[in-house]
PDB file of C-alpha atoms and ligand atoms in Angstrom:
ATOM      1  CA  UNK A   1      98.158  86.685 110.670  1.00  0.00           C
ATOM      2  CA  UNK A   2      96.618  87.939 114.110  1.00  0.00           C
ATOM      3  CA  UNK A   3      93.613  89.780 113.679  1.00  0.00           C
ATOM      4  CA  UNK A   4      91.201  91.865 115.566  1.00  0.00           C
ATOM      5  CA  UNK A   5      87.543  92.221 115.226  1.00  0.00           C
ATOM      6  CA  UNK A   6      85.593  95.461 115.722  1.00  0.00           C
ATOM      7  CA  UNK A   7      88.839  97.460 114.370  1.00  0.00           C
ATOM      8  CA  UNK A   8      88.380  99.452 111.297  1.00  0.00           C
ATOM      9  CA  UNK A   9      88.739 102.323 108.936  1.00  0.00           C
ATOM     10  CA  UNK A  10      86.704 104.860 111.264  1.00  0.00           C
ATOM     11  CA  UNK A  11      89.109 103.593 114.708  1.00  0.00           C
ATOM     12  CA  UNK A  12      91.983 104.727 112.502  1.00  0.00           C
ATOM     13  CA  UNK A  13      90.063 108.144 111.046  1.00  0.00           C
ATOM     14  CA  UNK A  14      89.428 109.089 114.406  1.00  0.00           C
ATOM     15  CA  UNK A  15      93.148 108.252 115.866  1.00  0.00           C
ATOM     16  CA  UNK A  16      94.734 110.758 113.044  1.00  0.00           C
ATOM     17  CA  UNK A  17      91.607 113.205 113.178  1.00  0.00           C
ATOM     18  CA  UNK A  18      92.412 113.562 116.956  1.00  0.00           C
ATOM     19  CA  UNK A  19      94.207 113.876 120.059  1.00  0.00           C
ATOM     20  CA  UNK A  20      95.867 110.170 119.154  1.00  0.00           C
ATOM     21  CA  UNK A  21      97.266 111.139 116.061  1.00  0.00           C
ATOM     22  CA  UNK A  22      99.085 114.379 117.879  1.00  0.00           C
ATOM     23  CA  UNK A  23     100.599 112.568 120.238  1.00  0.00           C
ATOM     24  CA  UNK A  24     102.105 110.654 117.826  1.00  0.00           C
ATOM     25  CA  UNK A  25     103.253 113.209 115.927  1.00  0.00           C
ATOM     26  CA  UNK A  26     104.684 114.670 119.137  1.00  0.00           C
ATOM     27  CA  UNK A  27     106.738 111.785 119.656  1.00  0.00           C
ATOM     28  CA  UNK A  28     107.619 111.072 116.162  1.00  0.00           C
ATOM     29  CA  UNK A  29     108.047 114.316 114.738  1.00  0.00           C
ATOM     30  CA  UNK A  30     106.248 114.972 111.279  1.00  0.00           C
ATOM     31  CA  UNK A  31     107.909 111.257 109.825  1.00  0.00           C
ATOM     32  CA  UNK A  32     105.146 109.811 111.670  1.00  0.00           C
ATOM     33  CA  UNK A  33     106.954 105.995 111.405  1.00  0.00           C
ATOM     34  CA  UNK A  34     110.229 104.754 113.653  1.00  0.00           C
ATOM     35  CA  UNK A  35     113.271 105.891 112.346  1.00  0.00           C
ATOM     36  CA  UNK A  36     112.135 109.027 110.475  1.00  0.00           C
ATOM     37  CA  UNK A  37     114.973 110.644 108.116  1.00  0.00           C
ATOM     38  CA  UNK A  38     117.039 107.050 108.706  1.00  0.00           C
ATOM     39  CA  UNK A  39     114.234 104.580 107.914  1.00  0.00           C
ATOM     40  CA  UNK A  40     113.670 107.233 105.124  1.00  0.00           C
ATOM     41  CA  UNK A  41     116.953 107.010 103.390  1.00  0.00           C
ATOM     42  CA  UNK A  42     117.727 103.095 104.130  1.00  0.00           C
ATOM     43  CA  UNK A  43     114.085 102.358 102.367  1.00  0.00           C
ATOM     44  CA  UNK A  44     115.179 104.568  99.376  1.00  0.00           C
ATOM     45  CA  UNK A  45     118.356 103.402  99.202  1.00  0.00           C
ATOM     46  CA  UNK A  46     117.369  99.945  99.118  1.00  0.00           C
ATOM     47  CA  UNK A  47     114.822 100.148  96.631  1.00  0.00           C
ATOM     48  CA  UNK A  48     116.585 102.715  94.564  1.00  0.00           C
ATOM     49  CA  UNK A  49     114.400 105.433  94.918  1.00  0.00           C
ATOM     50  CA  UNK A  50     116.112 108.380  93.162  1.00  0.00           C
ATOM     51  CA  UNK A  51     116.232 110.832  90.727  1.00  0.00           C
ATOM     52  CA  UNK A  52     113.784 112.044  88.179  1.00  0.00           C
ATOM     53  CA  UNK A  53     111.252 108.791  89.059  1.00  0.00           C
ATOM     54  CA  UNK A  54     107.263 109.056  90.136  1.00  0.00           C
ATOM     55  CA  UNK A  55     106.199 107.428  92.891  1.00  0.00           C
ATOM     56  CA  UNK A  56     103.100 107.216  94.685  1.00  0.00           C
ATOM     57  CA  UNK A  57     102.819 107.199  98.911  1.00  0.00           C
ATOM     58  CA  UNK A  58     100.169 104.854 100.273  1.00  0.00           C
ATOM     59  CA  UNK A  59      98.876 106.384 103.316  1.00  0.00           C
ATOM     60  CA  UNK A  60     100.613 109.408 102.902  1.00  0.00           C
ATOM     61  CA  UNK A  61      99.345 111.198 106.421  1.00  0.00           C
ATOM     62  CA  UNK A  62     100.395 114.880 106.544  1.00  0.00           C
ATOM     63  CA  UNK A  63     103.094 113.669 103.143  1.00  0.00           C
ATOM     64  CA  UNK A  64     106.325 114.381 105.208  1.00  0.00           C
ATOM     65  CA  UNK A  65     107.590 110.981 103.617  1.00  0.00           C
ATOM     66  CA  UNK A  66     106.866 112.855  99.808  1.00  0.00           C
ATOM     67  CA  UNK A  67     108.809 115.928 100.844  1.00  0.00           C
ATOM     68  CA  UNK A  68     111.611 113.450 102.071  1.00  0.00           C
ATOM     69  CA  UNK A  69     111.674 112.094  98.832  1.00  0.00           C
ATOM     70  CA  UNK A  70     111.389 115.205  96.525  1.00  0.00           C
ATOM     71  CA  UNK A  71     114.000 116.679  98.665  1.00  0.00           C
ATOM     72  CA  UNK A  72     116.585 114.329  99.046  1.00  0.00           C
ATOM     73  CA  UNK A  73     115.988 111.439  96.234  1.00  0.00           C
ATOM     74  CA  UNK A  74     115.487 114.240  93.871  1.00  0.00           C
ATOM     75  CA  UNK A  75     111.931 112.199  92.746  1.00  0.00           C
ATOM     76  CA  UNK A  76     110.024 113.809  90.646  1.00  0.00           C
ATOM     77  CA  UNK A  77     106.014 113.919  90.814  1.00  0.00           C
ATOM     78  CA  UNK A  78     104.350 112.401  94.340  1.00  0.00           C
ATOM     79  CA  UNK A  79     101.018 112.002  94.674  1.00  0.00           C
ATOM     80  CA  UNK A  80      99.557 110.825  98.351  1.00  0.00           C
ATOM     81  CA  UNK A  81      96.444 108.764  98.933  1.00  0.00           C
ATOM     82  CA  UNK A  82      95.085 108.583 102.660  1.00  0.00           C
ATOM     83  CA  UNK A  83      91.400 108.416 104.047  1.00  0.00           C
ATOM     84  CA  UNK A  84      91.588 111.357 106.482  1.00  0.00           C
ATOM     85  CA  UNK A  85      90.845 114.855 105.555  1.00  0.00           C
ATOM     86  CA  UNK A  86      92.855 116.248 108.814  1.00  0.00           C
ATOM     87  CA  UNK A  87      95.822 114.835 107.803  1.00  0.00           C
ATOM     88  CA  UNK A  88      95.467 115.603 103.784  1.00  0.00           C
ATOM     89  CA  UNK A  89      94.637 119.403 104.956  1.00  0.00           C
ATOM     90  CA  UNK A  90      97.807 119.525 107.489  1.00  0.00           C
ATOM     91  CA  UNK A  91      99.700 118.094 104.110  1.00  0.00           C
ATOM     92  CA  UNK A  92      98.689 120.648 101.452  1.00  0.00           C
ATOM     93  CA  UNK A  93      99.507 122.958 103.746  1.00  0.00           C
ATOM     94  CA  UNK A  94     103.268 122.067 104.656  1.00  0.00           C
ATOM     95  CA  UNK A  95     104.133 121.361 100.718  1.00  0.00           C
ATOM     96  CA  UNK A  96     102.364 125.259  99.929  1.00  0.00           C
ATOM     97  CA  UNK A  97     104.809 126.339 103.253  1.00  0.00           C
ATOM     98  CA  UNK A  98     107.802 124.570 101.558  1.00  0.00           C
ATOM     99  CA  UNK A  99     106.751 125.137  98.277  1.00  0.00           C
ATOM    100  CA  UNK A 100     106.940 121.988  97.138  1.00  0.00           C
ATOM    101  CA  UNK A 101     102.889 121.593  95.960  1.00  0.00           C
ATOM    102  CA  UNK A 102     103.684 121.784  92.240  1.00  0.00           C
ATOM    103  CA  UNK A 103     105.387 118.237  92.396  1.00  0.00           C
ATOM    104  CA  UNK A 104     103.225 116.902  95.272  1.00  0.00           C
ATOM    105  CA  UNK A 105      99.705 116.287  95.373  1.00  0.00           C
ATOM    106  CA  UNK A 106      97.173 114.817  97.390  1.00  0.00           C
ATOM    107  CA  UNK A 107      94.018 112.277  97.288  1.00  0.00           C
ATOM    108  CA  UNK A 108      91.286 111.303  99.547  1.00  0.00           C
ATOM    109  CA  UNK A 109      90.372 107.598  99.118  1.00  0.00           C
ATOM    110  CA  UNK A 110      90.730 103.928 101.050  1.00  0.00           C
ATOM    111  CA  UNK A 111      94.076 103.154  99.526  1.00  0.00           C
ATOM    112  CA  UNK A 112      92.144  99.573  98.894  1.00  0.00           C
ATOM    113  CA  UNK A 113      90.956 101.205  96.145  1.00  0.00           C
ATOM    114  CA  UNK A 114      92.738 104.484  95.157  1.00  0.00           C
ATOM    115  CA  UNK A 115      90.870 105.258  91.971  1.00  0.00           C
ATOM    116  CA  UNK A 116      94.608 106.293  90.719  1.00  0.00           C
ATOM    117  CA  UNK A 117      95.103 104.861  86.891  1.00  0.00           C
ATOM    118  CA  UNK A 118      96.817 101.514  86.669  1.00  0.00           C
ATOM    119  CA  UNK A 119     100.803 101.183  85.620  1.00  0.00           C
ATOM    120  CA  UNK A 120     100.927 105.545  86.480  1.00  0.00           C
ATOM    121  CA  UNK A 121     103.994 105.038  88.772  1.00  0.00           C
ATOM    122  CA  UNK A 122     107.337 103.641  88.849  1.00  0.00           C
ATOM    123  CA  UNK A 123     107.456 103.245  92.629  1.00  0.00           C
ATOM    124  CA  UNK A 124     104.663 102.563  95.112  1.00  0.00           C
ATOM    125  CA  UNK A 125     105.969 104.064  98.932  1.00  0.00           C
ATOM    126  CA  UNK A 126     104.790 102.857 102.051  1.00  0.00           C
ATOM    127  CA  UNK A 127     106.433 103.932 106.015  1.00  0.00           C
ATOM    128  CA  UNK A 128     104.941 102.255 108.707  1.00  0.00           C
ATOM    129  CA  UNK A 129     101.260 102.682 107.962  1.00  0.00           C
ATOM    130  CA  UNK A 130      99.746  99.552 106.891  1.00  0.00           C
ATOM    131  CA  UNK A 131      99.446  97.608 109.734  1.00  0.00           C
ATOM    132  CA  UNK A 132      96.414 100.073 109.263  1.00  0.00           C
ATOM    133  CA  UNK A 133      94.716  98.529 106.336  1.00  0.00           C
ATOM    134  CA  UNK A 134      92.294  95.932 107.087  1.00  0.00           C
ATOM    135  CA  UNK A 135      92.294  93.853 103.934  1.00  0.00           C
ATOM    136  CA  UNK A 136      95.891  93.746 103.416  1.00  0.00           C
ATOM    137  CA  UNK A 137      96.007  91.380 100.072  1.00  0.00           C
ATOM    138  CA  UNK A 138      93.243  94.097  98.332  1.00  0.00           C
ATOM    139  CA  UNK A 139      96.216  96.698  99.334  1.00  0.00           C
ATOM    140  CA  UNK A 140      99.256  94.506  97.819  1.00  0.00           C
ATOM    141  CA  UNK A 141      97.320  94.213  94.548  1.00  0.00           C
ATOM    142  CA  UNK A 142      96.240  97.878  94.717  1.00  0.00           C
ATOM    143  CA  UNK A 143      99.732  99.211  94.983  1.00  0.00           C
ATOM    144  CA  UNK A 144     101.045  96.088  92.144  1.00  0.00           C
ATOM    145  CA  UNK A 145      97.904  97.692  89.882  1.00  0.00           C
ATOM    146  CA  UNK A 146      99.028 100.967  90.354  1.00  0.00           C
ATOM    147  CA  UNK A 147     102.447 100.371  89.927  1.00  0.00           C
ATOM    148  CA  UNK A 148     104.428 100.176  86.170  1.00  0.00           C
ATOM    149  CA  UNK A 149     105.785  96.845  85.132  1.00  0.00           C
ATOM    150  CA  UNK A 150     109.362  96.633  86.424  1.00  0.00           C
ATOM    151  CA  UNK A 151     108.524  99.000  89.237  1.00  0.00           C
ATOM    152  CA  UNK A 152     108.589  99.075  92.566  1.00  0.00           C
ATOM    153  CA  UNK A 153     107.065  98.550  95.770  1.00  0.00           C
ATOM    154  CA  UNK A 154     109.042  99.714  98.890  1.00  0.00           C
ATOM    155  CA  UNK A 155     107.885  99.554 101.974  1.00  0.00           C
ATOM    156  CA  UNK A 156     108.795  99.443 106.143  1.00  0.00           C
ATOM    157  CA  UNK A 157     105.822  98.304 108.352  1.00  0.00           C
ATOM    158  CA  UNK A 158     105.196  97.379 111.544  1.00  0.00           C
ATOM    159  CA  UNK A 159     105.033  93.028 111.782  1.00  0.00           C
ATOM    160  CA  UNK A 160     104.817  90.415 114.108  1.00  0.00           C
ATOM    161  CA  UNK A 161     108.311  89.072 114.510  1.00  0.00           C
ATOM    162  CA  UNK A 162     109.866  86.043 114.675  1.00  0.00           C
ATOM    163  CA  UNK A 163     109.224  85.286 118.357  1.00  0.00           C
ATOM    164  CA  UNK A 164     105.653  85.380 117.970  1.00  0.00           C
ATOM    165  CA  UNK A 165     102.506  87.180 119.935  1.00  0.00           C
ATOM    166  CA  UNK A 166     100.507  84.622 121.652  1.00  0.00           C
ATOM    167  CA  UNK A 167      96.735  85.894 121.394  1.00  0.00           C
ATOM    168  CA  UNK A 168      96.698  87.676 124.983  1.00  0.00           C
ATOM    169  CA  UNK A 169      99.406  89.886 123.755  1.00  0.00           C
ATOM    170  CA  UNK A 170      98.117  90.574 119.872  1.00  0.00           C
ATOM    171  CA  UNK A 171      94.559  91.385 121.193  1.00  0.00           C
ATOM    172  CA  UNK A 172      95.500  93.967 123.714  1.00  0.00           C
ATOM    173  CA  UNK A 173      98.798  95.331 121.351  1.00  0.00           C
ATOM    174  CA  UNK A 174      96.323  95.819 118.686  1.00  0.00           C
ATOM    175  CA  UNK A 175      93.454  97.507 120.786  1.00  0.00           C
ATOM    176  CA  UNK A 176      96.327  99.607 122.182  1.00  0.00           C
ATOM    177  CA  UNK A 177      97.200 100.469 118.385  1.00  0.00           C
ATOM    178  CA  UNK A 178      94.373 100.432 116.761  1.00  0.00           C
ATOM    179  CA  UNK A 179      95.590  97.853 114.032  1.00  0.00           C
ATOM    180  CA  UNK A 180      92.878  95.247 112.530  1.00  0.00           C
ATOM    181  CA  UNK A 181      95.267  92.834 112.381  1.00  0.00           C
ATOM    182  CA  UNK A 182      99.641  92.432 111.622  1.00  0.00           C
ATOM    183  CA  UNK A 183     101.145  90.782 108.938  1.00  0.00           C
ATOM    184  CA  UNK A 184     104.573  89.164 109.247  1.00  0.00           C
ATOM    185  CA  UNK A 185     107.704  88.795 107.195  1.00  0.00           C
ATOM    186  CA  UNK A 186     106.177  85.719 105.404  1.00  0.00           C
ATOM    187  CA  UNK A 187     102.360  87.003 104.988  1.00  0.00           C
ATOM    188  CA  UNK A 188     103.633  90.099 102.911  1.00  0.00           C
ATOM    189  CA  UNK A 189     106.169  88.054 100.816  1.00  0.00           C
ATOM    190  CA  UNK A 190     103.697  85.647 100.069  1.00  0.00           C
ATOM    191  CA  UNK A 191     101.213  88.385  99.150  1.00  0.00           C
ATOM    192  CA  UNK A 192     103.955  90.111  96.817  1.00  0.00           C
ATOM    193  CA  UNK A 193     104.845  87.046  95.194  1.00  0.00           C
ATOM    194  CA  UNK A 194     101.078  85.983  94.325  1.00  0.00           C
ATOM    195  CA  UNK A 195     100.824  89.531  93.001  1.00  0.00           C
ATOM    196  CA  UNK A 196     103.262  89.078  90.058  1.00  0.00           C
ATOM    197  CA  UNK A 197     106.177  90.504  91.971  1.00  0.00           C
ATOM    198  CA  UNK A 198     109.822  88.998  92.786  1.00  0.00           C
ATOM    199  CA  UNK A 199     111.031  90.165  96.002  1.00  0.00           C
ATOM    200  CA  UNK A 200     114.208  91.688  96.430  1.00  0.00           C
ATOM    201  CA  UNK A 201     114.041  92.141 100.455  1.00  0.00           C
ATOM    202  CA  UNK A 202     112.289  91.268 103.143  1.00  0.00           C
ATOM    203  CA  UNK A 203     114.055  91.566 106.539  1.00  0.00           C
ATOM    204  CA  UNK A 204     113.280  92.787 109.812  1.00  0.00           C
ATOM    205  CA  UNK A 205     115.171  96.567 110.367  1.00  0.00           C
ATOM    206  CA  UNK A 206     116.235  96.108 113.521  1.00  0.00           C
ATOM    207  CA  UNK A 207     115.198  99.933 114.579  1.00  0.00           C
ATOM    208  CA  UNK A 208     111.724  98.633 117.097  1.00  0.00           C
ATOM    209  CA  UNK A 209     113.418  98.352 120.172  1.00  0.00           C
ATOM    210  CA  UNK A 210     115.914 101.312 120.396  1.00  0.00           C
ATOM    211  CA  UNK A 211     112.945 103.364 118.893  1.00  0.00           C
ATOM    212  CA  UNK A 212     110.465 102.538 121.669  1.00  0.00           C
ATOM    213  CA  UNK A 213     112.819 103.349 124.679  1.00  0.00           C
ATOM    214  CA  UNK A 214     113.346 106.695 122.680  1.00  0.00           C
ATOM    215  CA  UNK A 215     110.168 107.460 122.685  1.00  0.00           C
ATOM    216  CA  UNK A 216     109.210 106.371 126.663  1.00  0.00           C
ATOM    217  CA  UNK A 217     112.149 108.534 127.279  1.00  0.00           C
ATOM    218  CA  UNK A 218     110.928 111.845 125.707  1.00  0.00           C
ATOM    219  CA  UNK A 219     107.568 111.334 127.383  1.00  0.00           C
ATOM    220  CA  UNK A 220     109.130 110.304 130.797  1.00  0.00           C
ATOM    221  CA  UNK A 221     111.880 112.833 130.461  1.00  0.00           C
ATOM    222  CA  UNK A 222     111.201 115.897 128.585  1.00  0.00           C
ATOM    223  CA  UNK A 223     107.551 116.250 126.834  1.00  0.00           C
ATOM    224  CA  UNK A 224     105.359 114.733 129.667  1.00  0.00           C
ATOM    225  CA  UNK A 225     103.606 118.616 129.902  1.00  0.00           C
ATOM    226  CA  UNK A 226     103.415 118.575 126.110  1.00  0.00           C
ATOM    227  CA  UNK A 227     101.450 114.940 126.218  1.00  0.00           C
ATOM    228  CA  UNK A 228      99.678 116.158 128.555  1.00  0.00           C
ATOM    229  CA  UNK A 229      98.000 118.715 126.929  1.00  0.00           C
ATOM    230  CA  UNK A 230      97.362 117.132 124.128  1.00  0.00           C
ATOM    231  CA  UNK A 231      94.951 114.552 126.216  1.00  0.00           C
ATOM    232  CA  UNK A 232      93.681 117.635 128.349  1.00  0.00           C
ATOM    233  CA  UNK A 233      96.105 116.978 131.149  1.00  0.00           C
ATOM    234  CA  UNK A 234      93.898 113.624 131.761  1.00  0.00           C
ATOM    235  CA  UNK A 235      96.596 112.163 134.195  1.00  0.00           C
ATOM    236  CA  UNK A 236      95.025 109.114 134.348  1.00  0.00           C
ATOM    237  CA  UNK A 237      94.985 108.554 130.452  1.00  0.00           C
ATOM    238  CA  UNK A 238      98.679 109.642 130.442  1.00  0.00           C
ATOM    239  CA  UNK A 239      99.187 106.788 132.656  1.00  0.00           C
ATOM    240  CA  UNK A 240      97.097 104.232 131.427  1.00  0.00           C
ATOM    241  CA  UNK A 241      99.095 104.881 127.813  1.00  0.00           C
ATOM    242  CA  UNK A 242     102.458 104.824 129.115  1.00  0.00           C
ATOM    243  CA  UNK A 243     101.797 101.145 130.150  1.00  0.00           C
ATOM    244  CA  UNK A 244     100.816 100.256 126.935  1.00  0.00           C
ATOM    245  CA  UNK A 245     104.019 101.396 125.652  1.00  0.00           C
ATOM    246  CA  UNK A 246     106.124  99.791 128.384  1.00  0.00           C
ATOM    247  CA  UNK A 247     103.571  96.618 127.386  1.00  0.00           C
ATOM    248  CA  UNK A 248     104.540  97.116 123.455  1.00  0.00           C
ATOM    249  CA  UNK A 249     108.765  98.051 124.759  1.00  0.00           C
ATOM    250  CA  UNK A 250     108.797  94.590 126.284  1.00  0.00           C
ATOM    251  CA  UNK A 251     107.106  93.062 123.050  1.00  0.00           C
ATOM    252  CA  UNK A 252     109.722  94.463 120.857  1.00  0.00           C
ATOM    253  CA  UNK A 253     112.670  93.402 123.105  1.00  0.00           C
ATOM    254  CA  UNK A 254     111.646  89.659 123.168  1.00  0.00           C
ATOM    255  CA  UNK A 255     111.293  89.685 119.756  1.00  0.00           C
ATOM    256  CA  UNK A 256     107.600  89.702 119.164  1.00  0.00           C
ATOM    257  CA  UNK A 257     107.141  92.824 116.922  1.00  0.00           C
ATOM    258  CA  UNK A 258     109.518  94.742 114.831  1.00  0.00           C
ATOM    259  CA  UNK A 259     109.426  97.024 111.976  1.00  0.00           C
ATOM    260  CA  UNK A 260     109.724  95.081 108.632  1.00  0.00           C
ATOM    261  CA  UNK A 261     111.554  96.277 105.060  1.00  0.00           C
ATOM    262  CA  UNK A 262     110.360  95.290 102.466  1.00  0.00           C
ATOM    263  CA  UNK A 263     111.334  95.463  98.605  1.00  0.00           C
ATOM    264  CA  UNK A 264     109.480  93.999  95.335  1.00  0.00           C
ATOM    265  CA  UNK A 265     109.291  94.402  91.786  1.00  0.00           C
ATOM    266  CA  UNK A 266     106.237  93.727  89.712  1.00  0.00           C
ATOM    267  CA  UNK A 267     107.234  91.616  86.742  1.00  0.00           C
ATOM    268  CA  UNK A 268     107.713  93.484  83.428  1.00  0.00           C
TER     269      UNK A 268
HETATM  270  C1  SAM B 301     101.226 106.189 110.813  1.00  0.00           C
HETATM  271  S1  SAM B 301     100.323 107.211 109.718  1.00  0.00           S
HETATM  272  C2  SAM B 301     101.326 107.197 108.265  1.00  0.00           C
HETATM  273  C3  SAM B 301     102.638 107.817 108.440  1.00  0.00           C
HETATM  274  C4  SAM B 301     103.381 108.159 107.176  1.00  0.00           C
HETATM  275  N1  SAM B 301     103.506 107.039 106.296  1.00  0.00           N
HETATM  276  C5  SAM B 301     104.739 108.680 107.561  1.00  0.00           C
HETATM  277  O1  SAM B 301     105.711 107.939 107.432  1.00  0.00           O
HETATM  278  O2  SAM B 301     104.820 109.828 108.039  1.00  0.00           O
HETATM  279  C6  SAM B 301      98.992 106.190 109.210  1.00  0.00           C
HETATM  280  C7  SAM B 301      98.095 106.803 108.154  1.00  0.00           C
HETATM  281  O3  SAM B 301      97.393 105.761 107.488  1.00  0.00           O
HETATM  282  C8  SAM B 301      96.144 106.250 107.096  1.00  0.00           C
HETATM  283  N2  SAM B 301      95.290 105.097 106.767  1.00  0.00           N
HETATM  284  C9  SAM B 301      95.054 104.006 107.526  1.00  0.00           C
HETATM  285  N3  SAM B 301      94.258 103.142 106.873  1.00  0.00           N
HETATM  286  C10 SAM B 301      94.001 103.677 105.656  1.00  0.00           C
HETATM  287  C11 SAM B 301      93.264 103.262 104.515  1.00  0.00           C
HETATM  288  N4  SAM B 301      92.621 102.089 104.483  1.00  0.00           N
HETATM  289  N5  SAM B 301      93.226 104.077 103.443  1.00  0.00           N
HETATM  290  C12 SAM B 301      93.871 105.265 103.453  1.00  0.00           C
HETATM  291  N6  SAM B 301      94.584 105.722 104.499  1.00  0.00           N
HETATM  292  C13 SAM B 301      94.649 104.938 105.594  1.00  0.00           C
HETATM  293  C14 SAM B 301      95.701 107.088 108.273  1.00  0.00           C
HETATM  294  O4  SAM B 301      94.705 108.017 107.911  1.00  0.00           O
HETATM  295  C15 SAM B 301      97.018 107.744 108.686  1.00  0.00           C
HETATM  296  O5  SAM B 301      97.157 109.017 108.118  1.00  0.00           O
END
């Protein structure tokens, strides 16, 4: 696994408390991982996410991936863990607007160590957010603890891929991103499996790519003044980002990073 020194929990509180975190919203929309509704549905599908079942979302963000799943998988109860108040606030407020907060909460906590009662779930959710986490094995055996035996843990996350980063390209990808390190197809299987789990799916989605030249494209082509503003109309800053994402576009075309799915169930 390639890691990064000097890249923590704070970096990543101040990318969502901030301008960072907006642009990415901007970009994404409030499904703040590639894919959105798509990546939504194909997790849920996969894992069998569906009606009547509680689940819990590790770093939840603002919860649009709980309001996904009440509304369309018909799931029950959510409740959200994720270490920035901005987001949690930004959350609340959406489920009150949609009036979804009686079957959606939220909690405020290092999802290394939740403080949510053991076996409470039948699913633990994750989209795209724990390339995050620093200590990714004390987050596998969070969600497995949290988790009910038989349940599941479904998630999609950004990995190194099969062509591999050579250390030039992890160190300035994960500056650029603010990850501590990136796991790979093999790193979180292992990590399930030495968790009690049997995994059901690990495979690489095949969405990075087509997802990256989306997004160049709306900044390039339509919400450059929008970006802009966001960052104060910094020009300079604009610029110096937009070749980090043509630097992370060429990553994902040769194969070096992609968005992994993964699918486990903690042995009953
Ligand atoms: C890309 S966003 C998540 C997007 C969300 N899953 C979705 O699909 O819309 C990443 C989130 O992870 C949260 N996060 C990162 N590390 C965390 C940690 N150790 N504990 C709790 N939350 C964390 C950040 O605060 C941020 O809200």
């Amino acid at each position: 696994m390639k890691t990064m020194e000097n890249v923590g929990l704070k970096e990543v509180q101040n990318v969502y408390s901030g301008p960072e975190g907006e642009l990415w919203e901007l970009i994404m929309g409030e499904q703040i991982h590639i894919g959105g509704f798509a990546s939504s549905m194909d997790l849920a599908q996969k894992a069998g996410i569906g009606s009547g079942l509680t689940g819990v979302d590790l770093c939840c963000c603002n919860g649009a991936g709980m309001r996904f799943l009440v509304r369309f998988r018909d799931v029950a109860r959510m409740r959200g863990v994720d270490a920035t108040e901005k987001v949690l606030e930004r959350g609340r407020r959406r489920c009150e607007q949609e009036g979804m907060s009686e079957r959606i909460e939220f909690k405020l906590a290092d999802v290394c160590d939740s403080g949510l009662a053991g076996a409470s779930a039948d699913f633990v959710w994750g989209e795209d957010a724990w390339c995050y986490v620093v200590d990714k094995s004390r987050l596998i055996s969070e969600a497995v603890r949290i988790v009910k035996p038989g349940g599941t843990i479904a998630f999609t996350d950004w990995i190194e891929a099969k062509a591999g980063l050579t250390d030039a390209e992890a160190e300035r990808f994960l500056t650029f991103m603010k990850f501590p390190n990136i796991q790979t197809i093999e790193g979180y299987s292992d990590l399930l499996a030495t968790n009690d789990c049997d995994l059901v799916m690990a495979e690489q989605t095949g969405r990075f790519a087509p997802h990256v030249d989306l997004y160049l494209n709306m900044l390039n082509m339509q919400l450059t003044y929008d970006a802009l503003k966001i960052i104060g109309f910094n020009t300079e800053l604009m610029q110096a980002m937009g070749a980090e994402m043509v630097f992370m576009q060429a990553l994902a075309h040769t194969g070096k990073i992609a968005q992994g799915l993964f699918v486990a169930r903690k042995k009953g």
